[in-house]
Coordinates of C-alpha atoms in Angstrom, one line a residue:
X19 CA 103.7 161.9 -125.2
X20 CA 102.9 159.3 -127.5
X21 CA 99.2 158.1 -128.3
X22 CA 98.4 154.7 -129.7
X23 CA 95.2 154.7 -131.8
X24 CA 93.4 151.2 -131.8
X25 CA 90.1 149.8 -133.3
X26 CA 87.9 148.5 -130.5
X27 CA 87.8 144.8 -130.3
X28 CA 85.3 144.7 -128.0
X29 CA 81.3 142.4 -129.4
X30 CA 78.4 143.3 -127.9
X31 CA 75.5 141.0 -127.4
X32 CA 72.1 141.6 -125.9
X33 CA 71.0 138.1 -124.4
X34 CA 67.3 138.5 -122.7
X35 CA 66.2 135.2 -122.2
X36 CA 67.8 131.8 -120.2
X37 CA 67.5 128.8 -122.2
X38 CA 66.8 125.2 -121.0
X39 CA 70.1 123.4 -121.0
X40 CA 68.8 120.3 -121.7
X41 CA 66.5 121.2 -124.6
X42 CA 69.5 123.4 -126.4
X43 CA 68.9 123.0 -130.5
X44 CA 71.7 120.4 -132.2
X45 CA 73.2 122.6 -134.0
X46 CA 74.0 124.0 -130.7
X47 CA 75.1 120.5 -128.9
X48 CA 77.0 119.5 -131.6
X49 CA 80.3 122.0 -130.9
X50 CA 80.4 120.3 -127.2
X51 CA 82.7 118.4 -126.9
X52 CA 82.2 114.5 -125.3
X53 CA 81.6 114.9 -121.6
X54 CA 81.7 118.9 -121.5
X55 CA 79.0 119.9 -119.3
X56 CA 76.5 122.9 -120.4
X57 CA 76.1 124.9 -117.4
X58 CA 73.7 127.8 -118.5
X59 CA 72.2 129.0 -122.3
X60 CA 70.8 132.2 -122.7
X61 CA 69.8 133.5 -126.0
X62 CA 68.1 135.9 -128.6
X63 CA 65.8 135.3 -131.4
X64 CA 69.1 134.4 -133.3
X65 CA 71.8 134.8 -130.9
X66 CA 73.2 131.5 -128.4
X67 CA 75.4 131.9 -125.2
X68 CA 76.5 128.4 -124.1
X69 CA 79.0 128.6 -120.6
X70 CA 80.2 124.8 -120.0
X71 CA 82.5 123.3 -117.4
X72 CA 85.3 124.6 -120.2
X73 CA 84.7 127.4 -122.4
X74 CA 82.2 129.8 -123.2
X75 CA 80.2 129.2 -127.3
X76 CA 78.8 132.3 -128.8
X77 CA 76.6 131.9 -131.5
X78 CA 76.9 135.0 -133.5
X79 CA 74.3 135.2 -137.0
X80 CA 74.4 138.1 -138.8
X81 CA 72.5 139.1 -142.0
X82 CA 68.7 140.1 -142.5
X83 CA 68.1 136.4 -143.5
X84 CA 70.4 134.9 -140.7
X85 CA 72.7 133.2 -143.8
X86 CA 75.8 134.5 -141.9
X87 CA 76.8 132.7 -139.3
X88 CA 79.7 133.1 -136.7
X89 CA 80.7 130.7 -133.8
X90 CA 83.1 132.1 -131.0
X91 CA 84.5 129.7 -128.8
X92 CA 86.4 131.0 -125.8
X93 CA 88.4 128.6 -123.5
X94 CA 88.3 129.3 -119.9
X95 CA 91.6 129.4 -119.5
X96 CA 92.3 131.9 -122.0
X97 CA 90.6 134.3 -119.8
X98 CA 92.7 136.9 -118.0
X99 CA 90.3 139.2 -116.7
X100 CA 86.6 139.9 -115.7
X101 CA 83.9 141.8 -114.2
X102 CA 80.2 142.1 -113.6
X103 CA 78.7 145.5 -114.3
X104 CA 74.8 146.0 -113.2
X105 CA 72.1 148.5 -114.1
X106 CA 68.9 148.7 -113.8
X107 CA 67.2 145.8 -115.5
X108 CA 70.3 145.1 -117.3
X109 CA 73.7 142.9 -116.5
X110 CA 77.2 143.0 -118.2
X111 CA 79.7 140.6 -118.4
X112 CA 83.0 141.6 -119.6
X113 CA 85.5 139.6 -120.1
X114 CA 89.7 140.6 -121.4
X115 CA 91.0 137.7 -123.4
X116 CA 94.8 136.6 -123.0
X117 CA 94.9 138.1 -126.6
X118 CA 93.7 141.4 -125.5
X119 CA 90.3 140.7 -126.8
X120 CA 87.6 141.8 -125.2
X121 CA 83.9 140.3 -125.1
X122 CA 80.8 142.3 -123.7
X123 CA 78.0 140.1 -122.7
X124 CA 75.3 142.1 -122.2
X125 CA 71.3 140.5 -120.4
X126 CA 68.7 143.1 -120.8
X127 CA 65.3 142.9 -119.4
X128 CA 66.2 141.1 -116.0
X129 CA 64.7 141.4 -113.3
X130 CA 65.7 141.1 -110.1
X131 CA 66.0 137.2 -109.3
X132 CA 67.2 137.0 -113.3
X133 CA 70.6 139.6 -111.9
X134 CA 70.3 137.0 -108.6
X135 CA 71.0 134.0 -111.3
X136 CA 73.6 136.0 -113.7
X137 CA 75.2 136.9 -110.3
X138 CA 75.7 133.0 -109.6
X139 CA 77.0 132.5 -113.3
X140 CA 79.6 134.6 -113.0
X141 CA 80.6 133.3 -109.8
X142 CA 80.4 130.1 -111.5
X143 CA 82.5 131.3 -114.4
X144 CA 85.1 132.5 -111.8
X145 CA 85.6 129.1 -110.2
X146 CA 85.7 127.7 -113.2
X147 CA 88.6 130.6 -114.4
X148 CA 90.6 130.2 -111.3
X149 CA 90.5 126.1 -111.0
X150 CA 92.5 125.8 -114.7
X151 CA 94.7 128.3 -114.5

């Protein structure tokens, strides 16, 4: 038998709080494009999540003074697989990438009508998934 060894492409972020879509920052708003639609934000104390009508904006900063800054754009329709993992107090949405790549969103600290909401997000997010492909 052959084994192939891989590194793990999977990134892992802890999202805890749902942002107002209307009041997201500019530097957020300004990587949508004209007439995309923000559906639900949820965020960190530096992290973004942004899922629109037609891709999915991660807002990665790294560094102990936030001077590193990474933005992930996923289209929808790059998306080949997903699920929706719960625990208690804590959601997961993973998604598999046409690529192979793989993205763990992870919302800790929910409660139960906060796993009610992610639960109607993801179902958003497969709508969305299934009407482009």
């Amino acid at each position: 038998m052959a084994y192939i060894k891989y590194k793990e492409l999977t990134q892992y972020f802890n999202f805890y709080k749902e942002l107002d879509v209307s009041k997201l920052p500019t530097y957020v708003t300004d990587y949508l494009e004209e007439g995309e639609t923000p559906f639900v934000a949820y965020g960190t104390v530096r992290d973004k999540f942004v899922l629109t009508d037609r891709k999915i904006v991660l807002f990665d900063v790294r560094g102990i003074r936030g001077k590193c800054k990474r933005i992930h754009f996923f289209p929808l329709v790059s998306i080949s697989s997903t699920a929706l993992d719960f625990r208690p107090n804590q959601v997961a949405i993973l998604l598999s990438m046409d690529s192979g790549y793989q993205l763990r969103l992870n919302f800790v600290k929910m409660l139960a009508q906060d796993k009610t909401k992610l639960r109607s997000v993801y179902m958003h997010l497969i709508h969305k998934i299934s009407e482009r492909k």
